[in-house]
Coordinates of C-alpha atoms in Angstrom, one line a residue:
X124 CA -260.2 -155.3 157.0
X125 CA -257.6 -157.5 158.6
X126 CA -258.6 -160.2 156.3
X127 CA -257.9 -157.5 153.0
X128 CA -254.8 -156.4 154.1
X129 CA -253.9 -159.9 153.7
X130 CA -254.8 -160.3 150.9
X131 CA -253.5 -156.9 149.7
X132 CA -249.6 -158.1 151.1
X133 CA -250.1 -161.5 149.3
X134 CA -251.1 -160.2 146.0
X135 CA -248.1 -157.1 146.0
X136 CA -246.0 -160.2 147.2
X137 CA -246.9 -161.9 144.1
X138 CA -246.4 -158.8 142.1
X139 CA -242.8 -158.4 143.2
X140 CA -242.3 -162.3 142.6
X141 CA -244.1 -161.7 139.2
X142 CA -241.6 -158.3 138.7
X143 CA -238.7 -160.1 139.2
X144 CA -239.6 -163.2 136.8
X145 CA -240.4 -160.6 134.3
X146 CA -237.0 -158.6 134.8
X147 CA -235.1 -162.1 134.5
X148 CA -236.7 -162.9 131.8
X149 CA -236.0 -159.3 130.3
X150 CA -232.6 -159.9 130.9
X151 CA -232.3 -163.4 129.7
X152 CA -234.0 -162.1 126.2
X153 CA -231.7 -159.4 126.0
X154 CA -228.6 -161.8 126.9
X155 CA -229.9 -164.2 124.3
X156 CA -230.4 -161.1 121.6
X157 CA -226.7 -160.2 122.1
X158 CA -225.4 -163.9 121.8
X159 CA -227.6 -164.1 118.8
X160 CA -225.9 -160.5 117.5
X161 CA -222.8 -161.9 118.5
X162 CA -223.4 -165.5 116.5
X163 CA -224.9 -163.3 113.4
X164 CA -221.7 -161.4 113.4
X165 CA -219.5 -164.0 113.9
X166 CA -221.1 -165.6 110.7
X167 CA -221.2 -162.7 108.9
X168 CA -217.1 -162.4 109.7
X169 CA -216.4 -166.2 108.9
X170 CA -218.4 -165.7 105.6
X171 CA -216.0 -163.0 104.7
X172 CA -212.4 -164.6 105.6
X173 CA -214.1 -167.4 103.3
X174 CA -215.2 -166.0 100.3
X175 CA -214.4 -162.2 100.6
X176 CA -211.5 -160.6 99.2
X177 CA -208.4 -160.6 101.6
X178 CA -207.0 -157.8 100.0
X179 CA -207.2 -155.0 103.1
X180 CA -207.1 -151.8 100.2
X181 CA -210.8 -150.1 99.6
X182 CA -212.0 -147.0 98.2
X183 CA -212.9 -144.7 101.0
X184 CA -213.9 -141.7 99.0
X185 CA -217.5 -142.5 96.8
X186 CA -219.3 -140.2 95.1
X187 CA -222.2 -137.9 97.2
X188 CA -220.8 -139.5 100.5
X189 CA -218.9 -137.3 103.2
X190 CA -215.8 -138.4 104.7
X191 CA -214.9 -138.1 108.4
X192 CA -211.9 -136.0 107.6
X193 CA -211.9 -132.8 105.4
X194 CA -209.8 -133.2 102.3
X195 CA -209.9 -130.2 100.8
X196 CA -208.3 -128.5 104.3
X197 CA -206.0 -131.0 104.7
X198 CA -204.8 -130.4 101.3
X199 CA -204.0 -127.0 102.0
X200 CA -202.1 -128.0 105.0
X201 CA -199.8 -130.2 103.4
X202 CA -199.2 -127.5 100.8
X203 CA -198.6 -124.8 102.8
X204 CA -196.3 -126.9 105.0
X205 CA -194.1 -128.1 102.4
X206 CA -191.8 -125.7 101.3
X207 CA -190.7 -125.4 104.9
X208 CA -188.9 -128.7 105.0
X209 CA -187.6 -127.6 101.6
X210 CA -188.1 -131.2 100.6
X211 CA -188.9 -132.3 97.1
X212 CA -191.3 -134.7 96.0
X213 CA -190.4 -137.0 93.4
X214 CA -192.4 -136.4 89.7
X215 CA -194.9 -139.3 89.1
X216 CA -194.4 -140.7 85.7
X217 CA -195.6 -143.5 83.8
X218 CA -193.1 -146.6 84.0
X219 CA -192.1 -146.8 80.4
X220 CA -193.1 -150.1 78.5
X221 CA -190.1 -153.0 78.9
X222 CA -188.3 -153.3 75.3
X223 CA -188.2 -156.2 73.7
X224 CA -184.0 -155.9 74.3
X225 CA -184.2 -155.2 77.4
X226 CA -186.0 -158.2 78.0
X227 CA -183.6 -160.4 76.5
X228 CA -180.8 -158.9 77.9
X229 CA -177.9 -161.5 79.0
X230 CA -179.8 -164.5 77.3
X231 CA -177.8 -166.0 74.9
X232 CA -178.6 -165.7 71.3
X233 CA -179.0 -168.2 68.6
X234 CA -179.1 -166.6 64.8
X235 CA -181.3 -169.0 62.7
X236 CA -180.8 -167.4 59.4
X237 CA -183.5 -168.5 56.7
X238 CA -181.9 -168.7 53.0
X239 CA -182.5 -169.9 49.4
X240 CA -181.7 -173.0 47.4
X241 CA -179.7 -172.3 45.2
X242 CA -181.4 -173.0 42.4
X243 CA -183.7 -169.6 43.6
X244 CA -180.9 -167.3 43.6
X245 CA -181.2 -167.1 39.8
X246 CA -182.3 -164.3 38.3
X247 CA -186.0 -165.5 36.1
X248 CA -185.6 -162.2 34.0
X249 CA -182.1 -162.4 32.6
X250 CA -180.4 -165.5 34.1
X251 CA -177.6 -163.4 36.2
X252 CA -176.6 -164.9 39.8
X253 CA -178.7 -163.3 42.5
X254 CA -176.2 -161.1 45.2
X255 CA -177.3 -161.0 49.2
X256 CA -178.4 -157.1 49.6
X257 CA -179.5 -157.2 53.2
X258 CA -181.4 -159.4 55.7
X259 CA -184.7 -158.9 58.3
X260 CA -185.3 -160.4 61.7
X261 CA -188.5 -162.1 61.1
X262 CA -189.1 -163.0 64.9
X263 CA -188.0 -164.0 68.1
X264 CA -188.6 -167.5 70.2
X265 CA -187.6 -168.4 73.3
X266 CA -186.4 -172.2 73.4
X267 CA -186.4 -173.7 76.9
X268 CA -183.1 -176.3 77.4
X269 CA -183.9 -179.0 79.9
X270 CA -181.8 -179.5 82.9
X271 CA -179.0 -182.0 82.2
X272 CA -176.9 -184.1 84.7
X273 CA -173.1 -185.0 84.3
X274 CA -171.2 -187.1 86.5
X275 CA -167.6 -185.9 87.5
X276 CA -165.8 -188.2 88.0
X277 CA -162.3 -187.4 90.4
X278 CA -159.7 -189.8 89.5
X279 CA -156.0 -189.4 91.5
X280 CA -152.7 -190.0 89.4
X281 CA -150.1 -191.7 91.5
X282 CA -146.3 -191.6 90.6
X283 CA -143.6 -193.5 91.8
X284 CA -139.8 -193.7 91.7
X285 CA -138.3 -196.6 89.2
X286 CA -135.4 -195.8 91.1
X287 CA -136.5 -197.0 94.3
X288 CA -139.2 -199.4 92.5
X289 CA -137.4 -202.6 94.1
X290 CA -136.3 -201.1 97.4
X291 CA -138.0 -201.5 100.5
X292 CA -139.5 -198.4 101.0
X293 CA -140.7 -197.4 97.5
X294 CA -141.3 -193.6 96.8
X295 CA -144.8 -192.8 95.9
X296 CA -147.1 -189.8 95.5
X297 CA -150.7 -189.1 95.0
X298 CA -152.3 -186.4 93.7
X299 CA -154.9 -185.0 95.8
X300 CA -157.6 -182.2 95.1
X301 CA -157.1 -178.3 96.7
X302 CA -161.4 -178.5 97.9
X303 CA -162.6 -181.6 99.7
X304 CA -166.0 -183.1 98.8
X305 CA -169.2 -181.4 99.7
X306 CA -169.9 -184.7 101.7
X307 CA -167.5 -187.6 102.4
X308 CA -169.2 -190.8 100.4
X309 CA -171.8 -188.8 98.4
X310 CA -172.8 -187.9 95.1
X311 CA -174.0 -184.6 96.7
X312 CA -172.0 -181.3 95.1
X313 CA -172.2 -177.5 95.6
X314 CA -174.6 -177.5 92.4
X315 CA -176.8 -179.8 93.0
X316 CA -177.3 -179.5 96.9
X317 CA -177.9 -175.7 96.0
X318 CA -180.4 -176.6 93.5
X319 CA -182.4 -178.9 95.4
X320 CA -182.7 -176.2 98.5
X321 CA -183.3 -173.5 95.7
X322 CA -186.5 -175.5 94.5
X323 CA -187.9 -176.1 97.7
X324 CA -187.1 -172.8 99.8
X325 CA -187.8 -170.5 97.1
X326 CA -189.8 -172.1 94.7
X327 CA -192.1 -174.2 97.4
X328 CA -191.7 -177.1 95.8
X329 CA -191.4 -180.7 98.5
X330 CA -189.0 -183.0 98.3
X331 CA -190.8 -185.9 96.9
X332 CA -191.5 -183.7 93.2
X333 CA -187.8 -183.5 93.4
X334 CA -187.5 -186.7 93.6
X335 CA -189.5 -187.3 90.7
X336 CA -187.5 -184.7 88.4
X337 CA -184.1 -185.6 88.7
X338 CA -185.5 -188.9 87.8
X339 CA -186.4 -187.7 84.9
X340 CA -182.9 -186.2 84.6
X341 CA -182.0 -189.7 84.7
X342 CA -180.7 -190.7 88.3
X343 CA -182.7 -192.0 91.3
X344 CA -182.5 -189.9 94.0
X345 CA -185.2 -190.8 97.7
X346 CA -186.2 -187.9 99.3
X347 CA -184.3 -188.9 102.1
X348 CA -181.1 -188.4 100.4
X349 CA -182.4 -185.3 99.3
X350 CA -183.4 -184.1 103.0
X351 CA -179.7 -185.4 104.4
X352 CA -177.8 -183.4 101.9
X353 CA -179.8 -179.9 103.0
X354 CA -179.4 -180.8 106.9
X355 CA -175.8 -181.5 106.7
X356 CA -174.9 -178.7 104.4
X357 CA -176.7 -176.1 106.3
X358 CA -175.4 -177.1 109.8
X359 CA -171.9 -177.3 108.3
X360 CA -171.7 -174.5 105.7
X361 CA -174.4 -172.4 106.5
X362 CA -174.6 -172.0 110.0
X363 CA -171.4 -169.8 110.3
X364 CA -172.9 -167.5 108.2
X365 CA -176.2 -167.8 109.5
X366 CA -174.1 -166.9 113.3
X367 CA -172.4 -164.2 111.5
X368 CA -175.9 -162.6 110.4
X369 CA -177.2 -163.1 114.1
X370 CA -174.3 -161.0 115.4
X371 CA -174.8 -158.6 113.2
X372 CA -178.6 -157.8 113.7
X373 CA -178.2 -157.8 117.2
X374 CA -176.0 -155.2 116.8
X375 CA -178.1 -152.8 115.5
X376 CA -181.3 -150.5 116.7
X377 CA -184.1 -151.0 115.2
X378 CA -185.3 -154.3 114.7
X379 CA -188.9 -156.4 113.6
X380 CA -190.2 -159.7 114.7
X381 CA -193.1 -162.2 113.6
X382 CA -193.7 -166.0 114.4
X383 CA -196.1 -168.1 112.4
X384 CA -196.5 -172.2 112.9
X385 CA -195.1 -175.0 111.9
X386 CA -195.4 -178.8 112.2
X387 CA -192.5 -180.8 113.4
X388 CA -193.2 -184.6 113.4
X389 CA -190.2 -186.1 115.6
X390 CA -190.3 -183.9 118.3
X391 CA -188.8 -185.3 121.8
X392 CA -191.5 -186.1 124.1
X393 CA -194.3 -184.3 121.8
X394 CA -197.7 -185.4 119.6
X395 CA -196.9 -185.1 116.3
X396 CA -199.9 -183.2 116.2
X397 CA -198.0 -180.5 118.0
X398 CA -197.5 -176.8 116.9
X399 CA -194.4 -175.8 116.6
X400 CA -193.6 -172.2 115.9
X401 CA -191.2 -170.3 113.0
X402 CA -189.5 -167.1 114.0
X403 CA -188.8 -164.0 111.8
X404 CA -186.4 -161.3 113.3
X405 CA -185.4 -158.5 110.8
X406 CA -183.6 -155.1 110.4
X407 CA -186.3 -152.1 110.8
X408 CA -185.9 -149.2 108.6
X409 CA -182.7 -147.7 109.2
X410 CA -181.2 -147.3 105.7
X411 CA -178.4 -150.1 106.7
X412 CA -178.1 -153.7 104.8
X413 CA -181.2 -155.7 105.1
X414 CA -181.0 -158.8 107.6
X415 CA -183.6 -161.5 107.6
X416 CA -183.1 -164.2 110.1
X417 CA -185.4 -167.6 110.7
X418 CA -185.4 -168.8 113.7
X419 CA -187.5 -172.4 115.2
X420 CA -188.7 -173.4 118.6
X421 CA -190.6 -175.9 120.1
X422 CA -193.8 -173.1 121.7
X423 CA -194.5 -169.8 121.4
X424 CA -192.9 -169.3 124.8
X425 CA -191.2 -165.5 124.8
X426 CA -188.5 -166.7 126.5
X427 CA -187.9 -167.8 123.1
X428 CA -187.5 -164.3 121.7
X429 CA -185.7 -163.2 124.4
X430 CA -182.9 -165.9 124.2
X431 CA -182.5 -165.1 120.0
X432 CA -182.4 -161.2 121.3
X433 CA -180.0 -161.2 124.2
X434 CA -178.2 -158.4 124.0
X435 CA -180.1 -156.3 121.4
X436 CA -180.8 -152.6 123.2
X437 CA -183.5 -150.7 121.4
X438 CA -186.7 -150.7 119.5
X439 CA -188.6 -153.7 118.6
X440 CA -191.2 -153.7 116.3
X441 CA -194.1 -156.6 116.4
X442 CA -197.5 -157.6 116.3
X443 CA -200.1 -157.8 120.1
X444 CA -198.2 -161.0 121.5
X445 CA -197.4 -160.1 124.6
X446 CA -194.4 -163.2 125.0
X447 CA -192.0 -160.0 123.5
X448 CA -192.5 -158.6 126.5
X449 CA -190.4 -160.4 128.4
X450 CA -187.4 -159.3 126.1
X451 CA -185.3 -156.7 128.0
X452 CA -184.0 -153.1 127.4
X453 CA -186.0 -152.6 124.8
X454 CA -188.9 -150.0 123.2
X455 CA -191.6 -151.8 122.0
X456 CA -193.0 -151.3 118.7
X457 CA -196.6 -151.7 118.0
X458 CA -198.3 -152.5 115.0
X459 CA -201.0 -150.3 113.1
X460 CA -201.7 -152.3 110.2
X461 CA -202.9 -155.0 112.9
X462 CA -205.2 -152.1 114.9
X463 CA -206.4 -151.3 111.6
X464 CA -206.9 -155.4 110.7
X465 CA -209.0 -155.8 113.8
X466 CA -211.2 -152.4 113.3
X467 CA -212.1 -154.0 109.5
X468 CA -213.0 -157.3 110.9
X469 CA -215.7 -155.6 113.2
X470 CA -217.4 -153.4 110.4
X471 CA -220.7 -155.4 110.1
X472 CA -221.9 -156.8 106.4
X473 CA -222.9 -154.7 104.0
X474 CA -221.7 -151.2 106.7
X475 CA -218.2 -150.9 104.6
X476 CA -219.4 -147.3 103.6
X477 CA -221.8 -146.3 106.4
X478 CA -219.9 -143.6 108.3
X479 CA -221.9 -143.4 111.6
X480 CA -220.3 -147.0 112.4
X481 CA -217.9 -146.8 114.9
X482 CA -215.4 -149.8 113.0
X483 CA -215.6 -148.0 110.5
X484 CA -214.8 -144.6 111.7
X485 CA -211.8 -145.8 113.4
X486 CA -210.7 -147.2 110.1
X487 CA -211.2 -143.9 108.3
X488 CA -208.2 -142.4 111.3
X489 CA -206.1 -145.6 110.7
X490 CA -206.4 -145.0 106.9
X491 CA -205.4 -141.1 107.7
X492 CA -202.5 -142.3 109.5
X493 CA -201.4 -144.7 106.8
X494 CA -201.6 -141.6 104.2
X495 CA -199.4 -139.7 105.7
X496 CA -197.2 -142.7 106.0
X497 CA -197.0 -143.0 102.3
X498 CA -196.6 -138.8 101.5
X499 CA -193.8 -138.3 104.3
X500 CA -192.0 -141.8 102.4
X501 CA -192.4 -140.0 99.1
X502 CA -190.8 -137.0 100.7
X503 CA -187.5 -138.7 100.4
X504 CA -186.5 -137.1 103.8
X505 CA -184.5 -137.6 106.4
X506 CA -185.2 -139.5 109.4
X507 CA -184.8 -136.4 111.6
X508 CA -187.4 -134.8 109.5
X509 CA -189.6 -137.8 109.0
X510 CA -190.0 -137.6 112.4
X511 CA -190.7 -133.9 112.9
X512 CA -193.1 -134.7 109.9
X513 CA -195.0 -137.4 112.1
X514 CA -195.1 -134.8 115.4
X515 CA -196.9 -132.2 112.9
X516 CA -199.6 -134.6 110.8
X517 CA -199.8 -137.6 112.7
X518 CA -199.7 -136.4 116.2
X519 CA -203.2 -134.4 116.1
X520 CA -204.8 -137.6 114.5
X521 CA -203.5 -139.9 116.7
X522 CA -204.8 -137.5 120.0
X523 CA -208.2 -137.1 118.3
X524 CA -208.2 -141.1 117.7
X525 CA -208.0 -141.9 121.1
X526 CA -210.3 -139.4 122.2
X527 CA -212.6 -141.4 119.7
X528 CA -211.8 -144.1 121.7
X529 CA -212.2 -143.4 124.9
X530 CA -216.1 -142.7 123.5
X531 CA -216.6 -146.1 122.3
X532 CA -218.8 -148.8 125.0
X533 CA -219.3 -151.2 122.3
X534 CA -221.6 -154.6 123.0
X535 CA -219.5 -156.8 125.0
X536 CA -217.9 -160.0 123.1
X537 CA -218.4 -158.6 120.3
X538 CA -215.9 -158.1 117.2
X539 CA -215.7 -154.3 118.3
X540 CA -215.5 -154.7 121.6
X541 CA -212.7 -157.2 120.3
X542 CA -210.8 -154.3 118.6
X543 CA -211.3 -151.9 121.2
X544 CA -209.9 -154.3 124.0
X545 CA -206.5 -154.9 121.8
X546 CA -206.3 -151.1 120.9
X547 CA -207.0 -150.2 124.1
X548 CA -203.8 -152.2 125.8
X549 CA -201.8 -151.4 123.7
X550 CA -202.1 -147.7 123.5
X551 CA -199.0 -146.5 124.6
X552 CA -196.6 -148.6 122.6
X553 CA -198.9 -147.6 119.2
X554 CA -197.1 -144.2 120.1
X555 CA -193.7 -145.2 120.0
X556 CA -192.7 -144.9 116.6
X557 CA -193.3 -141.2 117.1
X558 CA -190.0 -141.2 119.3
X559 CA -187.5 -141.9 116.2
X560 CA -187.7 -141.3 112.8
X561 CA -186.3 -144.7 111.9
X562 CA -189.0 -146.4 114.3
X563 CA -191.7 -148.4 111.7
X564 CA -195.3 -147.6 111.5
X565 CA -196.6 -151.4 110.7
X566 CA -194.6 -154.2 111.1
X567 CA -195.4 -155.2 107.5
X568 CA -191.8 -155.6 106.4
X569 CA -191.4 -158.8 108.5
X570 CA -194.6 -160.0 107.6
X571 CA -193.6 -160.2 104.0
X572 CA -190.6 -161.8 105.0
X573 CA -192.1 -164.0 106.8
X574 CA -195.2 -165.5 103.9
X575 CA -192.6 -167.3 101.5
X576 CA -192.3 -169.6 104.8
X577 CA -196.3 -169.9 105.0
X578 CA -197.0 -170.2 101.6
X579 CA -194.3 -172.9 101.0
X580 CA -195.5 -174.5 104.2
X581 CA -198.8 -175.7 101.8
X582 CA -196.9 -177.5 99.6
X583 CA -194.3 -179.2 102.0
X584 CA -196.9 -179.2 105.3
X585 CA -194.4 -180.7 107.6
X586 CA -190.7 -181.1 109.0
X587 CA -189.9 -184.5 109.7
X588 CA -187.7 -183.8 112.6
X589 CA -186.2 -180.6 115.0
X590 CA -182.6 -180.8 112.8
X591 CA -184.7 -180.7 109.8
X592 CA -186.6 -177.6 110.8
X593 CA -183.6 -175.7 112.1
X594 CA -182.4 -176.4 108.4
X595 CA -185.4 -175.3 107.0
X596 CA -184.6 -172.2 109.1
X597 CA -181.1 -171.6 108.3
X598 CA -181.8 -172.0 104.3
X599 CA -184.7 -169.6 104.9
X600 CA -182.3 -167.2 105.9
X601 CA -180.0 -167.7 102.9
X602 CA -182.9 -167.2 100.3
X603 CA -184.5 -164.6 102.2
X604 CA -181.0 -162.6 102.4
X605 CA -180.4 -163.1 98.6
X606 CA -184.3 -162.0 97.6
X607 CA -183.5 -158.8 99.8
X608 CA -180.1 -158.2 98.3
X609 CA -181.6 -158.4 94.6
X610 CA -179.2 -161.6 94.2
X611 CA -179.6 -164.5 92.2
X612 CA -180.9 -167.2 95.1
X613 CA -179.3 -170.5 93.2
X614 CA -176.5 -168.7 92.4
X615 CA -175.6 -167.6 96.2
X616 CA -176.7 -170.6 97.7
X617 CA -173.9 -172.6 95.2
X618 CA -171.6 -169.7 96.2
X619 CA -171.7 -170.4 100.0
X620 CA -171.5 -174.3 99.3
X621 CA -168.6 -173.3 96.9
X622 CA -166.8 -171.7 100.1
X623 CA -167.1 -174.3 101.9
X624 CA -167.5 -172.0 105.4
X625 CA -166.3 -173.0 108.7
X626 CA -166.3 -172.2 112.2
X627 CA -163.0 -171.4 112.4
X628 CA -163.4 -168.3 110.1
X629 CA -163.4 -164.8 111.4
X630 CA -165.7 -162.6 110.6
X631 CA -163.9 -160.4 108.1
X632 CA -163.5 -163.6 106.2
X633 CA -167.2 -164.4 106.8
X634 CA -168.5 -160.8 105.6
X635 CA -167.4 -161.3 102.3
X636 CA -169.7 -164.2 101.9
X637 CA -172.6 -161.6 102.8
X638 CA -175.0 -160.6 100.3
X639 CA -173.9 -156.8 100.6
X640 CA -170.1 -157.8 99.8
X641 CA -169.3 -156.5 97.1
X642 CA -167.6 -159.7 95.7
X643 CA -171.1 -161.3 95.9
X644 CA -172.8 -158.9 94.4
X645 CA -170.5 -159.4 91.3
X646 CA -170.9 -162.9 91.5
X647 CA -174.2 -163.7 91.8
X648 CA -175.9 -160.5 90.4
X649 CA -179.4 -161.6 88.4
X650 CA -177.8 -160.7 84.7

């Protein structure tokens, strides 16, 4: 017996010991299973940023498939709320077709008129001399003039007394210009500096192409020379305006932010490797004048922000970064076209449609929200009403959204989990915009301000040192401001370098330089 019970304890010994393998090895097959999940969907999300479409639109609504919301109730709804606003919604019609006169509108015309000889104007039946009757347009081209360069050059007439010719002390004057040069010793001038940023900051197009064209124009220009002329001119004509802009946004309410990077060669005691980082600040919706500001840096630091904001009191709009944060007396703004973003990313392949999915449930709520973004915009409201607007549609989707997420345990590390970890942290700021009705929804507007930067980054890939990347970020602003203000961009950019602005001018002398003056307006309109 004693000898059994022995063996008895040894063997249920060993069946622990065996247990225990067993469960470890459970749990290293189900740890493996998720990181192989995990890798799948990590392919399965790589494969789609590569050869997917990027466009974020879909159609939620297909044919036999319930949707997680009830349109047909909430139809009714916004019907039967409508009329109590007493708000109109503007008709939809069909934009009428461009004429072919409205096209050509403010292009100069060149009449080729298409005659007889002579000798045809004679009559083959009796011999009598033909008379003009009328005339037909037969068609219209459109004949491209290549650039041309002209030199102008200055010359100075001196006079002098023949009086006081043989004395010692001869009188003599010069005659000297009202507008000094652009740049002491250069062939730069307000038209051709203005050009050369125009091609690169708004049409993307690197300084070395240029270099190439106005050799075709028939004069040598390096790149270098090219590069000097935009760094001087913006430090010395466009920074006072560029100042004058900063002023002026931080004197407002509502404002937008976005960074993106950039590669600066010559930084100070950095790799060239480095990433450096581009700033975007904007005005938010608050029916005002539009102001776009660039802004560089050497990191992402937010002390950054909060330096280029000190003393802006109100509401910020941005993306997740947390480095705003550290900007004072402000509401923060978050984003929902990024919670949205993230929730798309975790929808697995081929699940777009499948409504049991969580990602994709929390979509179809961000999608809801977005929907009622666009009808209470069509409203044409007020921002008083907008906001009342939001309280009654939005506010019982957003409390049944986070009750959705509060449900939600998703695998950890995965692209969900992901999602629900950024929504999750940022819940209380995703509710701000509910506070004002000049508060943004997405922070979409500074995004778009924001990709003429990235996408001419492609072409140009680098700035060759800080003074050329705080150039880059001054002429930014100036084309940016121009594109907002429905201006002609070459045509402002030669206006400011035509001014000639200083720091010694005020600021009612700078706001007439601004894109909302009304002097610029008429000067630089797109006609």
């Amino acid at each position: 017996i004693s000898q059994l019970n022995t063996t008895i304890a040894a063997q249920t010994q060993l069946i622990v010991s065996l247990q225990k393998s067993l469960d470890a090895a459970n749990e290293r097959e189900s740890e493996q299973t998720q990181q192989l999940a995990a890798f799948k969907e990590q392919i399965d999300f790589l494969t789609k940023k590569l050869f997917g479409s990027s466009s974020e639109r879909r159609q939620d609504v297909m044919e036999g498939q319930l949707c997680l919301f009830n349109e047909a109730e909430a139809c009714q709804q916004e019907e039967a709320s409508a009329p109590a606003l007493e708000t109109t919604v503007k008709s939809h019609k069909r934009k009428a077709k461009t004429t072919l006169a409205e096209k050509l509108r403010g292009i100069p015309v060149e009449e080729v008129v298409v005659d007889l000889p002579d000798e045809d104007k004679i009559c083959l039946l009796c011999g009598a001399e033909m008379k003009l009757i009328g005339s037909e347009t037969i068609r219209h081209e459109i004949e491209y003039i290549p650039a041309r360069v002209k030199v102008k050059k200055y010359i100075s007439l001196h006079y002098g007394c023949p009086e006081c010719r043989e004395t010692e002390e001869p009188y003599i004057i010069k005659a000297t210009t009202e507008q000094k040069p652009l740049m002491k010793h250069s062939l730069a001038s307000s038209s051709s500096v203005a050009w050369t940023m125009y091609q690169k900051y708004a049409n993307g197009m690197p300084l070395y192409r240029q270099e190439k064209d106005w050799k075709q124009y028939g004069i040598e220009l390096n790149r270098s020379t090219l590069a000097n002329w935009i760094i001087y001119c913006a430090s010395h004509y466009f920074e006072p305006v560029y100042d004058f802009f900063h002023r002026k946004l931080l004197e407002r309410e509502f404002l937008m932010a976005d960074e993106t990077t950039t590669q600066v060669l010559d930084e100070p005691g950095r790799r060239p490797q480095s990433k450096s980082y581009m700033w975007l600040y904007r005005t938010g919706e608050d029916g005002r004048p539009v102001i776009i500001l660039y802004g560089y840096s050497e990191t992402r630091a937010g002390d950054n922000a909060k330096a280029f904001l000190k003393g802006f009191r109100g509401y910020l709009e941005c993306d997740g970064y947390q480095g705003y944060n550290k900007v004072p007396d402000i509401r923060r703004c978050s984003c929902w076209a990024h919670v949205r973003r993230y929730l798309i990313d975790a929808i697995p392949k081929g699940k777009q449609y499948d409504y049991s999915n969580p990602a994709v449930q929390g979509v179809q709520y961000c999608n809801r929200l977005f929907e009622y973004e666009d009808w209470i915009k069509k409203k044409n409201v007020s921002y008083e009403e907008r906001k009342q607007l939001r309280l009654q549609k939005e506010k019982p989707v957003l409390e049944a959204f986070w009750s959705w997420l509060d449900s939600q345990n998703p695998v950890k590390n995965s692209r969900m989990d992901k999602a629900v970890t950024y929504i999750r942290n940022r819940r209380d700021t995703l509710e701000t915009y509910l506070e004002d009705g000049r508060c943004s929804f997405s922070n979409n507007l500074s995004e778009n301000a924001i990709r003429p930067f990235t996408v001419g980054r492609k072409n140009w890939l680098f700035s060759e040192s800080p003074e050329g990347a705080k150039a880059s970020a001054t002429v930014y602003t100036m084309v940016e401001m121009a594109k907002a203000h429905d201006l002609n961009i070459y045509k402002y950019l030669n206006y400011l370098l035509e001014q000639r602005p200083s720091l010694k001018w005020t600021d009612d002398q700078l706001e007439k330089l601004a894109p909302w003056s009304s002097e610029v307006k008429s000067l630089c309109n797109n006609n």
